[in-house]
Amino acid sequence: MNYRWNWGILLQEPYWSWIWSGLEWTLLISLGSWIVALAVGTLFGIARTVTNRAVRAVADLYVGVFRNIPPLVQLFLWYSVFPEVLPEAVGLWVKRDMPSPQFVTASVAIGLFMAARVAEQVRAGIDAAGLHLMPAALATGLRPWQAYRLIVLPLGLRTIIKPLTSEFLITVKMSSISLTIGVLELTAESRHIENYTFQGFEAFGVATILYLLLGLAVTAIMGLVDRWFGGDRLRRAAP
Amino acid sequence: MIEIADVSKAYGRTPVLRHCSAAVARGEVVVVCGPSGSGKSTLIKCVNGLVPFDSGSIRVNGVSVGDKGTDLPAVRARIGMVFQNFELYPHMTALQNVSLAQIHVLKRSRAEADARSELLLRRVGLADKLASRPDQLSGGQQQRVSIARALAMDPQAMLFDEPTSALDPEMVNEVLEVMQALALDGMTMMVVTHEMGFAQRVADRVLFMDDGAILEDTPKAAFFAEPATERARQFLAKVLSH
Amino acid sequence: MSDFDWAIVWREWPFLAQGLALSALLVVVATAGGLVLGGGLALMRQSSRAWLATPAASYVTVMRSLPLVLVLFWFYFLVPLALGHPVGALASALVAFVLFEAAFYCEIIRAGIASVRVGQTQAALATGMRQAQVFRLIVGPQALRAMVPLLMNQIIIVFQDTSLVYVVALRDFMTAASVVADRDGRPTEMYTVIAVVYLAICFSASKAVEIYQKGHAR
């Protein structure tokens, strides 16, 4: 294999700045889509456990649609198709005049895809950790919605912080698809460097290391959040 | 037959077995009792090498179980074991459960193994359940199949790890009766159990364990009349009162 | 709505169908190769020898931490370099997919094995069977049964993942649609239709898994 190593090239400009700006965009998209995913996903996850059948059906529909279309297709739908089906003025604003159209579109698209997965975790968590306490709660005279709000929900949400870690990690990895609509995130920049310098090992290597570190950081942070909320004690107490 | 000498074991820093010594002679029925967490199950699983121990020695028919060079499968083929959770293979029928080890360990032909299995299942009262799968059998029936499965290997001794603890009360007797018949036939047995009635009727000796140590090792009559240690007395009082 | 030319989908369907066939090829190869390699990795991870278990565990951890897009770029760069001559996008994509999915299949296989109660192994050992026999006759069959729904779900995910070969310009179903969308200026028609097709395929497959799980509940 004919290859000339040159790790030092990564320290040179403009490649050095490319790496860091790429990392920055990856972080921004990851956080942006995670916030969307958590907000929307928690809502739909809770909606899937309520007694009202209509609400459950709507939530099931959401999950069914957004889980079964590949995220890249969803991204293209939001980026290329959505502005076309809006009334002309709004469509134009979304395509051009909205601040950072690629960032917003990517965050929304990835966020809504991940929301469907988060909804599943939330539903599973509420079912497992909270719902079985309903009979006991009702027996003390609480009304169903009170029992749900005071006991089932808080318990259920606390036990899923650990499982949500893997969803957060998936979100970070998913941020890379935003390169298809022009976001110069970490993977895009690493390929950019490889195109210019032909130092593929170095370029992709540094991206690999950064993704690994990112993954460790996410796991560590979620571990702290989980401990702060006492998830460990809850998992041990649950039958 | 079974010689346990000064066996100790710890999980990390928590001692589970402390200097346990006991012996089971051929044809003897020894009952091991004691509160939960006393190490009874751990000890009996050390006898056939399912659980390793840290120090001391265990010899079965002269073969040392703890030795690195020992062929454990060969030792285990000569001792039968019955588990608290029955552990029948769910993807096989009762007949297949009993025949499996005969075919793959004793190298009997399928026909020979199945004939023997049918005899054994008949002996434990399940002649009509040969083709049933475990999920079609009650707990008591499953445990009887599991006894037949152990007997299929023509063992020299049988180990029982709380065989009736996972059973509904009305099924406990059908299993104890099978075990009693085995004992009367002269089988060497080591039984971990809470069933003091069984111990009184069938045991030769009783071992009382607490907190990892064997506190008492006395002939049955003496144990039930007047246990030597305070802990054993308390235990017996609680167990016999209901 | 009159601005849209939905007939284009019908006209271009042969082209799209070729893309769908490529997607199918990717799924089949990724799954077959991924299961074989994943099985090997799982065996290595179960081993008590550190020199086998640790590299396997590291491989799985790294592969599961990287975006598939990056892995595709890696092998698009690496495969021709390793072979010493240019290689098409398909070959490097196939390699990338097999090596990537192997990590996930490894974890599914391990989960299947772990789902078998330890008491089953103990009971089998207690009758004098050797480890290999225990695995072949008792643990293996039960693990397989537990794995099937997980495997089926992973295959659905792999099918969705194949759309990412867009980044190396390989003409799978999604990329074929994008080619037509860009060339003829018809993104709405193309993407909407393929979204519906993906939805139909993945949704029915998920439902099939659900039905299987209900029928085989233990």
XYZ file of C-alpha atoms in Angstrom:
699
model
C 0.000 0.000 0.000
C 1.487 3.290 -1.158
C 0.825 5.925 1.427
C 2.730 8.926 2.683
C 1.820 9.785 6.246
C 1.549 13.413 7.235
C -0.301 13.953 10.475
C 1.200 17.419 10.735
C -0.948 18.647 7.887
C -3.927 18.681 10.219
C -2.267 21.385 12.260
C -1.894 23.663 9.255
C -4.356 26.274 8.151
C -6.925 26.167 6.672
C -7.382 22.499 7.631
C -7.078 23.139 11.342
C -9.925 25.681 11.238
C -11.994 23.373 9.032
C -11.815 20.650 11.644
C -12.951 22.914 14.442
C -15.684 24.608 12.470
C -16.887 21.174 11.398
C -16.983 20.049 15.003
C -18.873 23.214 15.904
C -21.562 22.545 13.324
C -21.849 18.912 14.433
C -22.404 20.076 18.004
C -24.957 22.686 16.945
C -26.960 20.297 14.786
C -26.772 17.551 17.408
C -28.066 19.849 20.124
C -30.655 21.486 17.895
C -32.136 18.193 16.760
C -31.901 16.645 20.244
C -33.954 19.486 21.715
C -36.601 19.005 19.028
C -36.478 15.237 19.520
C -36.894 15.462 23.291
C -39.694 18.010 23.204
C -41.735 16.399 20.445
C -40.837 12.838 21.410
C -41.787 13.210 25.053
C -45.106 14.716 24.043
C -45.967 11.926 21.654
C -44.579 9.297 24.012
C -46.893 10.426 26.781
C -49.716 10.677 24.254
C -49.296 6.999 23.472
C -50.012 6.008 27.056
C -53.138 8.039 27.793
C -56.557 6.414 27.866
C -58.061 8.602 25.127
C -58.037 6.442 22.030
C -58.051 9.327 19.542
C -54.958 10.877 21.100
C -53.217 7.508 21.101
C -54.071 6.977 17.444
C -52.605 10.315 16.410
C -49.412 9.583 18.325
C -49.201 6.080 16.858
C -49.614 7.590 13.401
C -46.780 10.021 14.009
C -44.434 7.288 15.142
C -45.502 4.979 12.330
C -44.783 7.583 9.660
C -41.626 9.144 11.009
C -39.930 5.878 11.915
C -40.520 4.178 8.596
C -39.174 6.781 6.197
C -35.367 6.981 5.999
C -34.055 10.142 7.704
C -32.244 11.248 4.548
C -35.503 11.150 2.587
C -37.194 13.105 5.379
C -34.417 15.697 5.233
C -34.885 16.144 1.492
C -38.623 16.387 1.918
C -38.234 19.220 4.396
C -35.537 20.967 2.368
C -36.802 20.614 -1.213
C -40.475 19.765 -1.004
C -41.868 21.577 2.036
C -41.131 25.106 0.752
C -42.861 24.209 -2.540
C -46.113 23.191 -0.929
C -46.318 26.254 1.268
C -48.008 29.435 0.060
C -45.484 31.174 -2.135
C -44.372 33.955 0.206
C -43.840 31.675 3.178
C -42.025 29.161 1.001
C -39.635 31.811 -0.207
C -38.901 32.933 3.320
C -38.134 29.383 4.421
C -35.819 28.798 1.492
C -33.899 32.043 1.613
C -34.659 34.605 4.210
C -34.963 32.497 7.354
C -31.699 32.640 9.301
C -29.470 29.622 8.642
C -31.938 27.648 6.506
C -29.756 24.547 6.317
C -29.183 24.432 10.068
C -32.858 24.897 10.898
C -34.029 22.417 8.287
C -31.498 19.795 9.358
C -32.355 20.222 13.035
C -36.084 19.969 12.347
C -35.763 17.001 10.007
C -33.378 14.999 12.193
C -35.215 16.100 15.318
C -38.598 14.897 14.102
C -37.154 11.535 13.007
C -35.479 11.009 16.383
C -38.655 12.195 18.131
C -40.391 9.072 16.896
C -37.690 6.922 18.512
C -37.737 8.969 21.712
C -41.527 8.591 21.821
C -41.052 4.816 21.833
C -38.598 4.975 24.740
C -40.851 7.323 26.700
C -43.840 5.065 26.182
C -41.876 1.991 27.212
C -40.538 3.751 30.286
C -43.927 4.963 31.441
C -45.460 1.544 30.873
C -42.745 -0.318 32.726
C -42.025 1.936 35.650
C -45.196 3.866 36.227
C -48.311 2.290 34.892
C -48.277 -0.692 37.218
C -48.586 1.712 40.121
C -51.909 3.014 38.810
C -54.032 0.536 40.776
C -52.255 1.398 44.008
C -52.536 5.120 43.316
C -56.228 4.881 42.448
C -56.857 2.841 45.566
C -55.822 5.824 47.703
C -58.601 7.863 46.116
C -56.627 9.820 43.517
C -58.385 10.542 40.254
C -56.862 8.905 37.154
C -55.338 12.092 35.793
C -53.929 12.984 39.215
C -52.391 9.552 39.609
C -50.958 9.886 36.141
C -49.514 13.336 36.714
C -48.177 12.827 40.246
C -46.934 9.256 40.151
C -46.845 7.493 36.800
C -45.303 10.277 34.753
C -42.486 11.425 37.068
C -41.411 7.855 37.775
C -41.624 6.768 34.170
C -39.635 9.701 32.864
C -36.908 9.297 35.436
C -36.128 5.704 34.560
C -35.605 6.342 30.872
C -32.699 8.723 31.131
C -30.230 5.863 30.663
C -31.979 4.443 27.550
C -32.247 7.945 26.141
C -28.450 8.081 26.130
C -28.344 5.739 23.172
C -30.900 7.911 21.360
C -28.766 10.996 22.004
C -25.737 9.146 20.598
C -27.721 8.198 17.511
C -28.730 11.853 17.117
C -25.076 12.912 17.136
C -24.259 10.367 14.449
C -27.337 11.389 12.495
C -26.085 15.003 12.340
C -23.738 13.876 9.576
C -26.559 13.577 7.040
C -26.897 17.359 7.088
C -23.869 17.480 4.814
C -26.155 16.519 1.934
C -27.866 19.882 2.151
C -24.650 21.808 2.504
C -23.905 21.940 6.214
C -20.155 21.748 6.660
C -20.167 19.594 9.744
C -17.352 17.342 10.927
C -17.738 14.488 8.421
C -18.097 16.947 5.541
C -14.990 18.837 6.584
C -12.975 15.655 6.946
C -13.869 14.725 3.392
C -13.100 18.276 2.358
C -9.598 17.884 3.800
C -9.169 14.504 2.140
C -10.169 15.988 -1.206
C -7.589 18.744 -0.904
C -4.679 16.877 0.666
C -5.254 13.197 -0.200
C -4.310 12.478 3.428
C -7.341 10.275 4.004
C -6.075 8.432 7.074
C -5.322 11.662 8.874
C -8.487 13.442 7.799
C -10.926 10.633 8.543
C -8.846 9.570 11.524
C -9.236 12.863 13.303
C -12.986 12.824 12.583
C -13.163 9.286 13.992
C -11.360 10.284 17.171
C -13.564 13.337 17.611
C -16.763 11.301 17.194
C -15.478 8.791 19.753
C -14.734 11.590 22.215
C -18.126 13.127 21.533
C -19.744 9.787 22.283
C -17.871 9.468 25.575
C -18.841 13.012 26.533
C -22.524 12.383 25.801
C -22.495 9.130 27.786
C -20.774 10.826 30.713
C -23.182 13.771 30.766
C -26.259 11.560 30.538
C -24.801 9.407 33.310
C -24.581 12.483 35.530
C -28.129 13.522 34.678
C -29.338 10.010 35.430
C -27.615 9.981 38.810
C -28.925 13.436 39.645
C -32.453 12.216 39.063
C -31.859 9.035 41.026
C -32.593 6.729 38.100
C -30.356 4.042 39.538
C -32.322 3.763 42.770
C -35.547 3.614 40.783
C -34.341 0.819 38.553
C -33.322 -1.220 41.568
C -36.651 -0.623 43.296
C -38.823 -1.474 40.300
C -40.073 -5.084 40.349
C -19.182 -40.657 48.652
C -19.175 -36.851 48.900
C -16.461 -35.256 51.039
C -16.476 -31.515 51.607
C -13.356 -30.335 53.444
C -12.848 -26.789 54.722
C -14.448 -25.118 51.708
C -14.534 -21.331 51.615
C -15.770 -18.931 48.965
C -16.209 -15.188 48.682
C -17.829 -12.954 46.069
C -15.368 -10.098 46.051
C -15.071 -9.209 49.709
C -18.311 -10.815 50.816
C -17.771 -14.293 52.249
C -20.417 -16.766 51.101
C -18.998 -20.011 52.441
C -16.810 -20.212 55.538
C -14.712 -23.309 56.191
C -17.502 -25.756 55.426
C -16.847 -29.410 56.087
C -19.288 -32.269 55.712
C -19.557 -35.790 54.328
C -22.325 -37.810 52.736
C -21.867 -41.567 52.861
C -23.265 -43.984 50.296
C -26.986 -44.463 50.778
C -27.287 -41.540 53.193
C -29.895 -38.818 52.883
C -28.557 -35.520 54.163
C -30.816 -32.465 54.427
C -29.247 -29.001 54.381
C -31.397 -26.290 55.928
C -31.016 -22.739 57.145
C -32.213 -19.185 56.565
C -32.055 -17.482 53.138
C -28.609 -16.360 52.190
C -26.905 -18.920 54.395
C -24.989 -20.353 51.447
C -26.867 -23.652 51.134
C -27.460 -23.361 47.364
C -23.928 -22.174 46.789
C -22.503 -25.119 48.689
C -24.504 -27.710 46.816
C -23.568 -26.137 43.476
C -19.906 -26.404 44.468
C -20.286 -30.175 44.880
C -20.662 -30.773 41.148
C -18.432 -27.906 40.136
C -21.106 -25.583 38.789
C -19.781 -22.904 41.117
C -16.046 -22.637 41.785
C -14.765 -22.308 45.338
C -11.726 -20.463 46.642
C -10.157 -22.860 49.118
C -10.574 -26.319 50.600
C -11.489 -29.441 48.676
C -14.482 -31.434 47.556
C -14.146 -35.073 46.569
C -16.849 -37.072 44.860
C -16.135 -40.771 44.860
C -12.497 -39.922 45.417
C -12.268 -37.485 42.490
C -11.347 -33.933 43.466
C -13.843 -31.458 41.998
C -11.652 -28.403 42.475
C -8.612 -29.752 40.616
C -7.793 -28.091 37.335
C -7.070 -31.405 35.714
C -10.366 -33.011 36.683
C -12.763 -33.888 33.874
C -15.804 -32.171 35.354
C -18.359 -33.389 32.770
C -17.395 -36.962 33.671
C -17.936 -36.251 37.372
C -21.265 -34.517 36.679
C -22.477 -37.441 34.614
C -22.313 -39.559 37.749
C -24.227 -37.096 39.953
C -27.740 -35.937 39.229
C -28.991 -32.462 40.082
C -32.482 -31.075 40.452
C -32.943 -27.285 40.381
C -35.363 -24.970 42.138
C -36.640 -23.604 38.819
C -36.851 -27.055 37.178
C -34.840 -25.797 34.169
C -36.419 -28.133 31.661
C -35.388 -27.352 28.091
C -38.416 -25.426 26.742
C -37.860 -26.346 23.112
C -38.086 -30.109 23.774
C -40.757 -32.545 24.926
C -40.573 -34.289 28.283
C -39.262 -37.445 26.625
C -36.605 -35.509 24.715
C -35.582 -33.699 27.901
C -34.949 -36.994 29.656
C -33.230 -38.634 26.667
C -30.927 -35.782 25.647
C -27.996 -36.395 27.969
C -28.319 -40.161 27.569
C -27.758 -39.766 23.836
C -25.072 -37.108 23.903
C -23.137 -38.030 27.029
C -23.729 -41.740 27.569
C -23.819 -42.324 23.822
C -26.916 -44.513 23.995
C -28.922 -44.940 20.815
C -32.102 -42.886 20.514
C -34.263 -45.996 20.775
C -32.488 -47.197 23.902
C -32.575 -43.753 25.481
C -36.254 -43.204 24.735
C -37.167 -46.609 26.161
C -35.313 -45.815 29.367
C -36.852 -42.335 29.497
C -40.337 -43.759 29.164
C -39.668 -46.113 32.076
C -38.405 -43.288 34.252
C -41.281 -40.977 33.397
C -43.635 -43.809 34.242
C -41.829 -44.230 37.560
C -42.435 -40.570 38.479
C -46.076 -40.850 37.437
C -45.991 -39.071 34.081
C -46.486 -41.908 31.613
C -49.104 -39.894 29.715
C -46.986 -36.761 29.357
C -44.165 -38.049 27.190
C -44.933 -35.758 24.259
C -45.794 -32.698 26.316
C -43.642 -29.587 26.315
C -42.697 -27.886 29.587
C -45.141 -25.023 29.035
C -47.945 -27.586 28.942
C -47.001 -29.034 32.319
C -47.687 -27.837 35.837
C -44.794 -26.942 38.137
C -45.029 -30.213 40.012
C -45.053 -32.192 36.770
C -42.064 -30.263 35.433
C -40.090 -30.964 38.572
C -40.894 -34.668 38.335
C -39.662 -34.662 34.733
C -36.513 -32.975 35.915
C -35.999 -35.732 38.504
C -36.456 -38.320 35.758
C -33.940 -36.406 33.638
C -31.371 -36.630 36.434
C -32.118 -40.330 37.071
C -31.641 -41.092 33.359
C -27.899 -40.814 33.846
C -27.896 -43.667 36.428
C -26.315 -41.387 38.995
C -24.507 -42.563 42.103
C -25.872 -39.620 44.056
C -28.517 -36.912 43.636
C -28.286 -33.254 44.596
C -31.500 -31.285 45.177
C -31.408 -27.462 45.324
C -34.670 -26.366 46.987
C -36.724 -28.622 44.708
C -40.113 -27.533 46.045
C -39.532 -23.844 46.792
C -40.930 -22.674 43.451
C -44.024 -24.870 43.605
C -47.588 -24.049 44.561
C -48.393 -25.700 47.919
C -50.696 -28.341 46.471
C -47.941 -29.668 44.199
C -45.211 -29.937 46.813
C -46.319 -33.372 47.992
C -46.230 -35.077 44.601
C -42.562 -34.136 44.297
C -41.680 -35.040 47.895
C -43.254 -38.454 47.393
C -41.008 -39.145 44.424
C -37.993 -38.029 46.444
C -39.036 -40.185 49.374
C -39.346 -43.242 47.115
C -35.858 -42.565 45.806
C -34.484 -42.391 49.336
C -36.172 -45.638 50.322
C -34.595 -47.262 47.263
C -31.201 -46.429 48.732
C -30.176 -43.394 46.669
C -27.458 -41.187 48.148
C -29.061 -37.751 48.421
C -28.051 -34.255 49.479
C -31.143 -32.062 49.715
C -31.312 -28.311 50.319
C -34.847 -27.651 51.500
C -37.211 -25.860 53.875
C -39.498 -28.878 54.063
C -38.876 -29.981 57.635
C -41.575 -32.627 57.449
C -39.651 -34.326 54.660
C -36.465 -34.045 56.718
C -38.099 -35.627 59.717
C -39.470 -38.536 57.704
C -36.673 -39.299 55.297
C -33.367 -37.728 56.326
C -30.562 -39.558 58.064
C -28.662 -36.409 59.021
C -29.370 -32.686 59.076
C -26.894 -29.908 58.296
C -27.844 -26.459 59.549
C -26.169 -23.527 57.826
C -26.166 -19.877 58.744
C -24.197 -17.010 57.243
C -21.969 -19.280 55.185
C -20.965 -21.710 57.937
C -22.201 -25.173 58.854
C -23.315 -24.735 62.445
C -24.781 -28.164 62.999
C -24.258 -31.610 61.572
C -26.365 -34.011 63.583
C -28.434 -37.147 63.175
C -32.041 -36.273 62.402
C -33.572 -37.381 65.647
C -31.143 -35.367 67.728
C -31.591 -32.290 65.585
C -35.358 -32.205 65.857
C -35.420 -33.120 69.518
C -32.949 -30.526 70.696
C -30.645 -28.584 68.330
C -27.263 -27.787 69.857
C -26.963 -24.165 68.731
C -29.179 -21.185 69.540
C -29.481 -20.142 65.874
C -30.726 -23.588 64.914
C -33.253 -23.547 67.722
C -34.626 -20.174 66.593
C -34.784 -21.348 62.988
C -36.585 -24.554 63.862
C -39.069 -22.705 66.053
C -39.974 -20.314 63.241
C -40.179 -22.983 60.556
C -42.199 -25.482 62.519
C -44.695 -22.975 63.855
C -46.689 -22.757 60.605
C -51.037 21.300 -7.542
C -51.299 21.811 -11.313
C -47.638 22.724 -11.396
C -46.653 19.191 -10.494
C -45.997 16.501 -13.060
C -46.807 13.269 -11.277
C -46.578 11.270 -14.465
C -42.837 11.628 -14.341
C -42.743 9.019 -11.622
C -44.435 6.552 -13.924
C -42.089 7.414 -16.780
C -38.964 7.078 -14.685
C -40.088 4.008 -12.801
C -37.695 1.597 -14.570
C -34.801 3.804 -13.525
C -36.102 3.949 -9.966
C -36.666 0.215 -9.944
C -33.017 -0.356 -10.762
C -32.171 1.786 -7.770
C -34.512 -0.256 -5.602
C -32.785 -3.416 -6.795
C -29.458 -1.970 -5.752
C -30.872 -1.115 -2.333
C -32.059 -4.698 -2.041
C -28.610 -5.995 -3.008
C -27.009 -3.821 -0.349
C -29.421 -5.124 2.289
C -28.838 -8.770 1.382
C -25.040 -8.532 1.286
C -24.845 -6.360 4.401
C -27.033 -8.817 6.312
C -25.380 -12.020 5.106
C -21.859 -10.695 5.544
C -22.784 -8.802 8.708
C -24.223 -11.928 10.349
C -21.182 -14.047 9.564
C -18.711 -11.425 10.729
C -20.976 -10.430 13.621
C -21.202 -14.047 14.723
C -17.437 -14.290 14.726
C -17.187 -11.080 16.723
C -19.752 -12.343 19.227
C -17.767 -15.542 19.728
C -14.627 -13.534 20.257
C -16.338 -11.310 22.817
C -17.585 -14.361 24.756
C -14.076 -15.765 24.950
C -12.217 -15.630 28.246
C -9.004 -14.832 26.374
C -8.382 -11.093 26.472
C -6.457 -11.034 23.201
C -9.639 -12.202 21.461
C -12.277 -10.428 23.506
C -10.746 -6.953 23.712
C -10.123 -6.247 20.003
C -13.610 -7.496 19.193
C -15.172 -5.285 21.857
C -13.161 -2.272 20.656
C -14.186 -2.880 17.061
C -17.854 -3.018 17.988
C -17.617 0.088 20.170
C -15.871 2.125 17.478
C -18.177 1.053 14.658
C -21.249 1.838 16.720
C -19.909 5.294 17.582
C -19.294 6.438 14.014
C -21.807 7.867 11.567
C -22.411 5.531 8.623
C -21.620 8.446 6.307
C -18.106 8.637 7.705
C -17.678 4.863 7.417
C -18.761 5.064 3.774
C -16.186 7.794 3.146
C -13.515 5.771 4.977
C -13.929 2.721 2.773
C -14.438 4.725 -0.406
C -10.934 6.017 0.324
C -9.440 2.890 1.847
C -10.521 0.014 -0.416
C -8.830 1.238 -3.634
C -5.766 2.182 -1.614
C -5.531 -1.257 -0.017
C -6.072 -3.077 -3.319
C -3.701 -0.831 -5.234
C -6.166 -0.004 -8.014
C -9.379 2.032 -8.446
C -12.547 0.355 -7.236
C -16.145 1.316 -7.991
C -18.370 2.942 -5.429
C -20.449 -0.250 -5.167
C -17.556 -2.427 -4.041
C -16.379 -0.039 -1.354
C -19.969 0.574 -0.234
C -20.559 -3.187 0.128
C -17.396 -3.538 2.202
C -18.387 -0.552 4.331
C -21.880 -1.908 4.951
C -20.752 -5.408 5.876
C -18.122 -4.142 8.312
C -20.492 -1.545 9.787
C -23.529 -3.746 10.266
C -21.395 -6.586 11.653
C -21.004 -4.554 14.846
C -24.784 -4.316 15.262
C -25.435 -7.950 14.408
C -22.743 -8.915 16.917
C -24.646 -7.156 19.685
C -27.932 -8.741 18.622
C -26.365 -12.192 18.715
C -24.881 -11.500 22.148
C -28.240 -10.262 23.400
C -29.864 -13.435 22.143
C -27.348 -15.625 23.932
C -27.600 -13.583 27.120
C -31.388 -13.951 27.116
C -31.098 -17.675 27.789
C -31.299 -18.272 31.553
C -28.061 -19.329 33.172
C -30.007 -22.127 34.842
C -30.429 -23.778 31.447
C -26.662 -23.955 31.022
C -26.257 -25.210 34.593
C -28.903 -27.889 34.144
C -27.283 -29.114 30.940
C -23.797 -29.105 32.466
C -25.140 -30.940 35.505
C -26.055 -33.904 33.282
C -22.455 -34.155 32.148
C -22.646 -32.348 28.816
C -19.640 -30.413 27.581
C -19.708 -26.665 26.841
C -19.863 -27.167 23.083
C -22.776 -29.586 23.420
C -24.588 -27.231 25.779
C -24.274 -24.430 23.254
C -25.277 -26.536 20.268
C -28.267 -28.273 21.846
C -29.598 -25.958 24.540
C -28.370 -22.359 24.436
C -28.045 -21.952 20.674
C -31.601 -22.929 19.693
C -33.106 -20.784 22.446
C -30.865 -17.827 21.601
C -31.840 -18.091 17.940
C -35.519 -17.956 18.803
C -34.953 -14.829 20.909
C -32.882 -13.154 18.207
C -35.329 -13.395 15.326
C -37.402 -10.259 16.082
C -34.251 -8.264 16.774
C -32.695 -9.430 13.517
C -35.814 -8.630 11.560
C -35.907 -5.106 12.982
C -32.238 -4.581 12.187
C -32.826 -5.580 8.573
C -35.486 -2.876 8.313
C -32.951 -0.382 9.681
C -30.313 -1.560 7.188
C -32.824 -1.003 4.387
C -33.266 2.599 5.524
C -29.492 2.982 5.939
C -28.880 2.094 2.292
C -30.261 5.509 1.326
C -27.028 6.990 2.652
C -25.002 5.708 -0.314
C -26.196 8.988 -1.791
C -23.027 10.476 -0.354
C -20.832 8.342 -2.600
C -23.112 8.820 -5.605
C -24.152 5.177 -5.740
C -27.527 4.848 -7.472
C -29.765 3.203 -4.928
C -33.510 3.907 -4.779
C -33.118 7.250 -3.013
C -30.187 8.465 -5.125
C -31.925 7.469 -8.363
C -34.886 9.583 -7.317
C -32.585 12.510 -6.527
C -30.964 12.206 -9.947
C -34.343 12.594 -11.637
C -35.399 15.305 -9.197
C -32.326 17.402 -9.949
C -32.199 16.711 -13.662
C -35.869 17.469 -14.336
C -36.524 19.874 -11.485
C -39.175 17.641 -9.898
C -38.190 17.184 -6.266
C -41.714 17.181 -4.888
C -43.002 14.376 -7.073
C -39.926 12.178 -6.724
C -39.302 12.507 -3.019
C -42.951 12.235 -2.087
C -43.357 9.018 -4.031
C -40.213 7.351 -2.724
C -41.163 8.416 0.783
C -44.475 6.615 0.325
C -42.738 3.539 -1.079
C -40.257 3.401 1.799
C -43.097 3.934 4.242
C -45.128 1.112 2.731
C -42.223 -1.338 2.754
C -40.893 -0.517 6.225
C -44.305 -0.268 7.840
C -45.486 -3.638 6.526
C -42.186 -5.217 7.513
C -42.532 -3.809 11.052
C -46.073 -5.105 11.264
C -44.870 -8.533 10.137
C -42.320 -8.538 12.974
C -45.038 -7.572 15.448
C -47.259 -10.406 14.280
C -44.365 -12.861 14.524
C -43.620 -11.689 18.051
C -47.221 -12.128 19.140
C -47.339 -15.604 17.655
C -44.157 -16.682 19.345
C -44.558 -15.091 22.768
C -43.079 -17.398 25.389
